[in-house]
Coordinates of C-alpha atoms and ligand atoms in Angstrom, one line a residue:
M108 CA 86.2 71.7 101.6
R109 CA 84.0 72.8 104.5
E110 CA 81.5 75.6 103.8
N111 CA 82.6 78.0 106.5
I112 CA 85.6 78.8 108.7
E113 CA 84.6 80.5 111.9
V114 CA 87.9 82.3 112.6
R115 CA 87.2 86.0 112.2
A116 CA 89.8 88.4 110.8
R117 CA 90.2 91.9 112.4
K118 CA 87.3 94.3 111.9
A119 CA 89.6 96.9 110.5
I120 CA 90.5 94.8 107.5
E121 CA 86.9 93.8 106.6
Q122 CA 86.7 96.4 103.8
L123 CA 90.1 95.9 102.4
K124 CA 90.6 94.6 98.9
P125 CA 94.0 93.1 97.8
Y126 CA 96.1 95.6 95.7
S127 CA 95.5 95.1 92.0
P128 CA 98.8 95.6 90.1
G129 CA 99.3 96.2 86.4
K130 CA 99.0 92.9 84.5
P131 CA 102.3 91.1 84.2
I132 CA 103.6 90.5 80.6
W133 CA 103.5 86.6 81.0
E134 CA 99.8 86.7 81.9
V135 CA 98.8 88.7 78.9
Q136 CA 101.0 86.5 76.7
R137 CA 99.3 83.4 78.0
E138 CA 95.7 84.8 77.9
L139 CA 95.9 86.3 74.4
G140 CA 98.4 83.9 72.8
L141 CA 100.5 86.9 71.9
E142 CA 104.2 86.8 71.3
R143 CA 105.1 90.4 71.8
V144 CA 103.6 92.2 74.8
I145 CA 104.5 95.7 75.8
K146 CA 104.0 96.7 79.4
L147 CA 103.5 100.4 79.9
A148 CA 101.5 100.0 83.1
S149 CA 103.8 100.0 86.2
N150 CA 106.2 102.9 85.7
E151 CA 109.2 100.6 85.5
N152 CA 112.5 101.5 83.8
P153 CA 112.3 100.0 80.3
L154 CA 116.1 100.1 80.0
G155 CA 116.4 97.4 82.8
P156 CA 118.5 97.5 85.9
S157 CA 121.8 99.3 86.2
P158 CA 124.5 96.9 84.7
K159 CA 126.6 97.6 87.8
A160 CA 123.8 96.4 90.0
V161 CA 123.5 93.2 88.0
E162 CA 127.2 92.6 88.3
A163 CA 127.1 93.2 92.0
M164 CA 124.3 90.7 92.5
Q165 CA 126.1 88.1 90.5
A166 CA 129.1 88.5 92.7
A167 CA 127.0 88.1 95.8
L168 CA 125.2 84.9 94.8
T169 CA 127.6 82.5 96.5
E170 CA 127.2 84.2 99.9
L171 CA 123.4 83.7 100.0
H172 CA 123.6 81.1 102.8
R173 CA 124.3 84.1 105.1
Y174 CA 121.7 86.4 106.6
P175 CA 121.7 89.9 105.2
D176 CA 123.0 92.8 107.2
A177 CA 120.1 93.7 109.4
Q178 CA 121.3 97.3 109.7
T179 CA 122.1 97.7 106.0
L180 CA 125.2 99.6 107.1
D181 CA 127.1 99.8 103.7
L182 CA 124.0 100.9 101.8
K183 CA 123.1 103.5 104.5
Q184 CA 126.5 104.9 104.3
T185 CA 126.4 105.0 100.5
L186 CA 123.0 106.8 100.6
A187 CA 124.1 109.2 103.3
T188 CA 127.1 110.2 101.3
H189 CA 125.1 110.5 98.1
Y190 CA 122.5 112.8 99.7
D191 CA 124.8 114.6 102.1
L192 CA 123.1 113.3 105.2
S193 CA 124.2 111.2 108.2
P194 CA 123.5 107.4 108.2
E195 CA 121.2 108.0 111.2
Q196 CA 118.9 109.9 108.9
V197 CA 118.5 107.0 106.5
L198 CA 116.3 103.8 106.8
V199 CA 116.3 101.0 104.2
T200 CA 113.1 99.0 103.5
N201 CA 111.7 96.2 101.4
G202 CA 110.5 98.6 98.8
G203 CA 108.9 101.9 99.4
D204 CA 105.6 100.1 100.1
E205 CA 107.1 98.5 103.2
L206 CA 108.1 101.9 104.4
I207 CA 104.5 103.1 104.2
T208 CA 103.3 100.1 106.2
L209 CA 106.1 100.6 108.8
V210 CA 105.3 104.3 109.2
S211 CA 101.6 103.4 109.7
E212 CA 102.4 100.8 112.3
A213 CA 104.8 103.1 114.1
F214 CA 102.7 106.3 114.2
L215 CA 99.0 105.5 113.8
E216 CA 96.6 104.8 116.7
A217 CA 93.1 103.6 115.9
D218 CA 91.0 106.7 114.9
D219 CA 94.0 108.9 114.1
E220 CA 93.6 110.6 110.8
I221 CA 95.9 110.7 107.8
I222 CA 95.4 113.3 105.0
V223 CA 95.9 112.1 101.5
P224 CA 95.7 114.0 98.2
S225 CA 93.3 112.6 95.7
P226 CA 93.8 111.0 93.3
T227 CA 97.1 109.5 94.4
F228 CA 99.0 106.2 95.2
S229 CA 96.7 103.8 97.1
E230 CA 99.2 102.5 99.6
Y231 CA 98.9 105.5 102.0
A232 CA 95.2 104.6 102.6
F233 CA 96.0 101.0 102.9
G234 CA 98.5 101.7 105.7
A235 CA 95.8 103.7 107.6
Q236 CA 93.2 101.0 107.0
I237 CA 95.3 98.2 108.5
M238 CA 95.7 100.4 111.6
D239 CA 92.1 101.3 111.9
A240 CA 92.9 104.9 111.3
K241 CA 90.8 107.3 109.3
I242 CA 91.5 108.6 105.8
V243 CA 90.8 112.2 105.1
V244 CA 90.9 113.2 101.4
A245 CA 92.2 116.6 100.1
H246 CA 91.3 116.8 96.4
L247 CA 93.8 118.1 93.9
K248 CA 92.4 121.0 91.8
A249 CA 90.5 120.3 88.6
D250 CA 93.8 120.4 86.6
F251 CA 95.3 118.0 89.1
Q252 CA 97.6 120.6 90.6
Y253 CA 98.1 120.5 94.4
D254 CA 95.8 122.5 96.5
S255 CA 97.7 123.4 99.7
E256 CA 94.7 125.2 101.3
A257 CA 92.6 122.1 100.8
I258 CA 95.3 120.1 102.7
L259 CA 95.6 122.6 105.5
T260 CA 91.8 122.9 106.0
A261 CA 91.6 119.1 106.3
V262 CA 93.8 119.2 109.5
T263 CA 92.1 118.4 112.8
D264 CA 93.5 117.6 116.2
R265 CA 93.5 113.9 115.2
T266 CA 95.7 114.4 112.1
K267 CA 98.8 112.4 112.5
I268 CA 100.3 112.1 109.0
V269 CA 100.0 114.2 105.9
Y270 CA 101.0 112.4 102.7
L271 CA 102.3 114.3 99.7
C272 CA 103.2 112.5 96.6
S273 CA 105.5 114.7 94.4
P274 CA 105.6 114.1 91.5
N275 CA 102.2 112.6 92.1
N276 CA 101.2 109.1 90.9
P277 CA 98.9 108.9 88.7
T278 CA 98.8 112.6 87.7
G279 CA 102.5 113.5 87.2
T280 CA 101.9 116.9 88.8
F281 CA 104.1 118.1 91.6
L282 CA 104.1 120.3 94.7
P283 CA 106.3 123.4 94.2
R284 CA 109.0 124.1 96.8
T285 CA 107.3 127.2 98.2
E286 CA 104.0 125.4 98.7
L287 CA 105.8 122.5 100.4
K288 CA 107.5 124.9 102.7
H289 CA 104.2 126.7 103.3
I290 CA 102.5 123.4 104.3
L291 CA 105.5 122.4 106.6
D292 CA 105.4 125.8 108.3
S293 CA 101.6 125.8 108.8
L294 CA 101.1 122.3 110.2
P295 CA 100.9 121.6 113.9
E296 CA 104.2 120.3 115.2
Q297 CA 102.9 116.8 116.1
V298 CA 102.0 116.1 112.4
L299 CA 104.4 114.0 110.4
V300 CA 104.6 114.8 106.7
V301 CA 105.5 112.0 104.4
L302 CA 106.8 113.2 101.0
D303 CA 106.8 110.4 98.5
A304 CA 109.5 111.2 96.0
A305 CA 109.5 107.9 94.2
Y306 CA 109.6 109.8 90.8
S307 CA 111.9 112.7 91.8
H308 CA 114.6 111.8 89.2
Y309 CA 112.1 112.7 86.4
A310 CA 111.1 116.1 87.8
T311 CA 112.7 118.8 85.7
D312 CA 110.8 121.9 86.9
E313 CA 113.1 124.3 88.7
H314 CA 110.4 124.8 91.4
Y315 CA 110.5 121.1 92.3
S316 CA 111.9 120.0 95.7
D317 CA 112.6 116.4 96.6
G318 CA 112.3 117.5 100.2
T319 CA 115.8 116.6 101.4
E320 CA 116.6 120.2 102.1
F321 CA 113.7 120.3 104.6
V322 CA 114.9 117.2 106.4
R323 CA 118.3 118.8 106.7
A324 CA 116.6 121.9 108.1
G325 CA 115.0 119.8 110.8
Y326 CA 111.3 119.6 109.8
P327 CA 109.2 116.6 110.9
L328 CA 109.3 115.2 107.4
L329 CA 110.0 111.7 106.1
I330 CA 111.0 111.3 102.4
L331 CA 110.2 108.1 100.7
R332 CA 112.4 106.9 97.9
T333 CA 112.5 103.7 95.9
F334 CA 114.8 101.6 93.7
S335 CA 111.9 100.3 91.7
K336 CA 111.6 103.2 89.3
I337 CA 114.6 104.9 87.7
Y338 CA 117.1 102.4 89.2
G339 CA 115.2 99.5 87.5
L340 CA 115.2 97.2 90.5
A341 CA 111.4 96.7 91.1
G342 CA 111.7 92.9 91.0
I343 CA 114.1 92.8 94.0
R344 CA 112.2 95.1 96.3
I345 CA 114.1 97.9 97.9
G346 CA 113.4 101.4 98.9
F347 CA 114.5 103.9 101.6
G348 CA 113.4 106.7 103.8
I349 CA 115.1 109.9 104.9
A350 CA 114.1 111.7 108.1
H351 CA 115.2 113.1 111.4
P352 CA 116.9 110.3 113.5
S353 CA 114.1 110.2 116.1
I354 CA 111.5 109.5 113.4
I355 CA 113.8 106.8 112.0
Q356 CA 114.3 105.3 115.5
N357 CA 110.6 104.9 115.9
I358 CA 110.2 103.2 112.6
L359 CA 113.1 100.8 113.4
K360 CA 111.1 99.5 116.4
V361 CA 108.5 97.8 114.1
K362 CA 110.9 96.7 111.3
E363 CA 111.6 93.0 110.9
P364 CA 115.3 92.3 111.4
F365 CA 116.1 91.0 107.9
N366 CA 113.5 93.0 105.9
V367 CA 116.0 93.8 103.0
N368 CA 117.6 90.8 101.3
A369 CA 121.3 90.6 100.6
L370 CA 121.0 90.9 96.8
A371 CA 118.9 94.0 97.1
Q372 CA 121.3 95.7 99.4
T373 CA 124.3 95.1 97.2
A374 CA 122.4 95.9 94.0
A375 CA 121.1 99.2 95.4
A376 CA 124.5 100.3 96.6
A377 CA 125.9 99.7 93.1
A378 CA 122.9 101.4 91.4
V379 CA 123.4 104.6 93.4
G380 CA 126.9 104.8 92.1
D381 CA 125.9 104.2 88.5
A382 CA 125.3 107.8 87.4
E383 CA 125.6 106.8 83.8
H384 CA 122.5 104.5 84.0
V385 CA 120.5 107.2 85.8
Q386 CA 121.4 109.7 83.2
R387 CA 120.6 107.4 80.3
S388 CA 117.2 106.7 81.8
Q389 CA 116.5 110.4 82.4
T390 CA 117.5 111.3 78.8
L391 CA 115.2 108.6 77.5
V392 CA 112.2 109.8 79.5
F393 CA 112.7 113.5 78.9
A394 CA 112.9 113.0 75.1
E395 CA 110.1 110.5 74.9
R396 CA 107.8 112.6 77.2
E397 CA 108.0 115.4 74.6
R398 CA 107.2 113.0 71.8
F399 CA 104.2 111.7 73.7
Y400 CA 102.9 115.2 74.1
K401 CA 103.3 116.0 70.4
A402 CA 101.7 112.7 69.3
L403 CA 98.8 113.0 71.7
E404 CA 98.1 116.6 70.5
T405 CA 98.0 115.4 66.9
L406 CA 95.5 112.7 68.0
G407 CA 93.4 115.3 69.8
C408 CA 93.8 113.6 73.2
S409 CA 94.2 115.9 76.3
F410 CA 96.8 115.0 78.8
T411 CA 98.4 116.4 82.0
V412 CA 102.0 117.7 81.7
S413 CA 104.0 115.2 83.7
M414 CA 107.1 115.5 85.9
S415 CA 107.3 111.8 85.9
N416 CA 107.9 108.7 83.6
F417 CA 104.2 108.3 82.8
V418 CA 101.5 110.5 81.3
L419 CA 97.9 110.7 82.4
V420 CA 95.7 111.0 79.3
E421 CA 92.0 111.8 79.1
M422 CA 90.1 109.5 76.7
G423 CA 86.6 110.4 77.7
E424 CA 83.7 107.8 77.6
K425 CA 85.6 105.5 75.4
S426 CA 88.5 105.0 77.8
A427 CA 87.6 101.5 78.9
V428 CA 87.2 100.4 75.3
I429 CA 90.5 101.9 74.3
Y430 CA 92.1 100.1 77.3
E431 CA 90.7 96.8 76.1
E432 CA 91.7 97.5 72.5
L433 CA 95.2 98.2 73.5
M434 CA 95.3 95.1 75.6
A435 CA 94.0 93.0 72.6
R436 CA 97.0 94.4 70.7
G437 CA 99.4 93.3 73.5
I438 CA 99.9 96.8 75.0
I439 CA 99.2 97.0 78.7
V440 CA 98.5 100.4 80.2
R441 CA 96.7 101.4 83.4
H442 CA 93.0 102.3 83.4
G443 CA 92.1 105.2 85.6
K444 CA 89.2 103.6 87.4
T445 CA 91.4 102.5 90.3
W446 CA 91.8 106.2 91.1
G447 CA 88.3 107.2 90.4
L448 CA 89.3 108.5 86.9
P449 CA 87.2 106.3 84.6
H450 CA 87.9 108.6 81.6
H451 CA 91.7 108.4 81.9
L452 CA 94.5 106.1 81.1
R453 CA 98.0 106.3 82.7
I454 CA 100.7 105.3 80.2
T455 CA 104.3 104.6 81.3
I456 CA 106.9 106.0 79.0
G457 CA 108.8 103.0 77.4
T458 CA 111.6 102.7 74.9
P459 CA 111.3 104.7 71.7
D460 CA 110.2 101.5 69.9
E461 CA 107.6 100.6 72.6
N462 CA 106.2 104.1 72.5
E463 CA 106.0 104.0 68.7
C464 CA 104.0 100.8 68.9
F465 CA 101.7 102.3 71.5
L466 CA 101.1 105.6 69.6
K467 CA 100.5 103.7 66.4
A468 CA 98.0 101.3 68.1
L469 CA 96.2 104.3 69.7
S470 CA 96.0 106.1 66.4
D471 CA 94.6 103.0 64.9
I472 CA 92.0 102.5 67.6
L473 CA 90.9 106.1 67.5
D474 CA 90.3 105.7 63.8
T475 CA 86.9 104.4 64.9
G476 CA 86.6 101.9 62.1
N477 CA 89.1 99.7 64.1
M478 CA 87.2 99.7 67.3
H479 CA 85.6 96.2 67.6
A480 CA 85.2 95.8 71.4
Ligands
PLP73 C1 106.3 102.7 92.8 C2 105.9 103.6 93.9 C3 106.4 103.5 95.2 C4 107.3 102.4 95.7 O1 107.2 101.2 95.2 P1 108.1 100.0 95.7 O2 108.2 99.2 94.5 O3 107.4 99.4 96.9 O4 109.4 100.6 96.2 C5 106.0 104.4 96.2 N1 105.2 105.5 95.9 C6 104.8 105.6 94.6 C7 103.9 106.8 94.4 C8 105.1 104.7 93.6 O5 104.5 104.9 92.4

């Protein structure tokens, strides 16, 4: 191979690093020669996809020579009915991640500013970086609760988008309805608020809002939703947005025609109608979340109470070692260093059996005699 290629990429992407996802199960199996690997790293639904979605996909297989519906009409109608909206307020995308990229492309000029909470999901910053826009950070409070005043003081006349992730990944904390309304009422009219509600099905606090009520009320708000989490369809890539039709219209201008494949469309429509699968998945997380808390307390680990299907645990100086020790035992979790939280681990709530294995392994490791890394 030649030493150098002279073709230069755009300046805006020079500092970008490819996203680093949680390690897949097969990779850990191969690297460590382990038979059983438990993945508690990507907030997936351990119960799998909705059986109704699987059935719908199987029935659609023989039609795969046809292009998918570019307008996702059936699914939009299904979602509109489910959320009591009109189809013009709904936009379907190739995962929630694509929606973030599309919003960035549609709304960000170079040097515009986005405000992001910190720590949070990394894709908001990514969207700004590819557009050469600036990222302004509004830190969460020390206990990881939202700080609305920090967000509002970060606003300048270049602010174009304010991202709010509620429940927030990786902390599991949320923005209460009154604070969300306060932020919406205080922002200048030309600022778009993107509320990422990827984990809203797991939020049990009565003060939680998934934001839909504020879209109905006409605020310049875009809600991001995904089929990757509770619906168990991460592998097929589908998500959606809810907003005022004029916001949707602008995003549609930059969307590729066939961004959402046919299997994903049919699976998602079936999954929305599978209330039983959603309920089973919620029941699992609600019960297991409590068990996590109890076990972590017994082990003397401090954690942040979560409105989501993961728990952020503080492990102190030893957190990297604990991460490696868990990995050596075939348990994949997420180390906090990606979010600037080197003393934390984020653990997805799995099946009762998977959680048992994790808690047992953690208890073993914390028994310092067993720490050999
Ligand atoms: C998982 C996730 C998404 C969307 O993921 P997709 O798989 O692209 O739909 C969006 N926001 C947050 C905070 C997430 O954790």
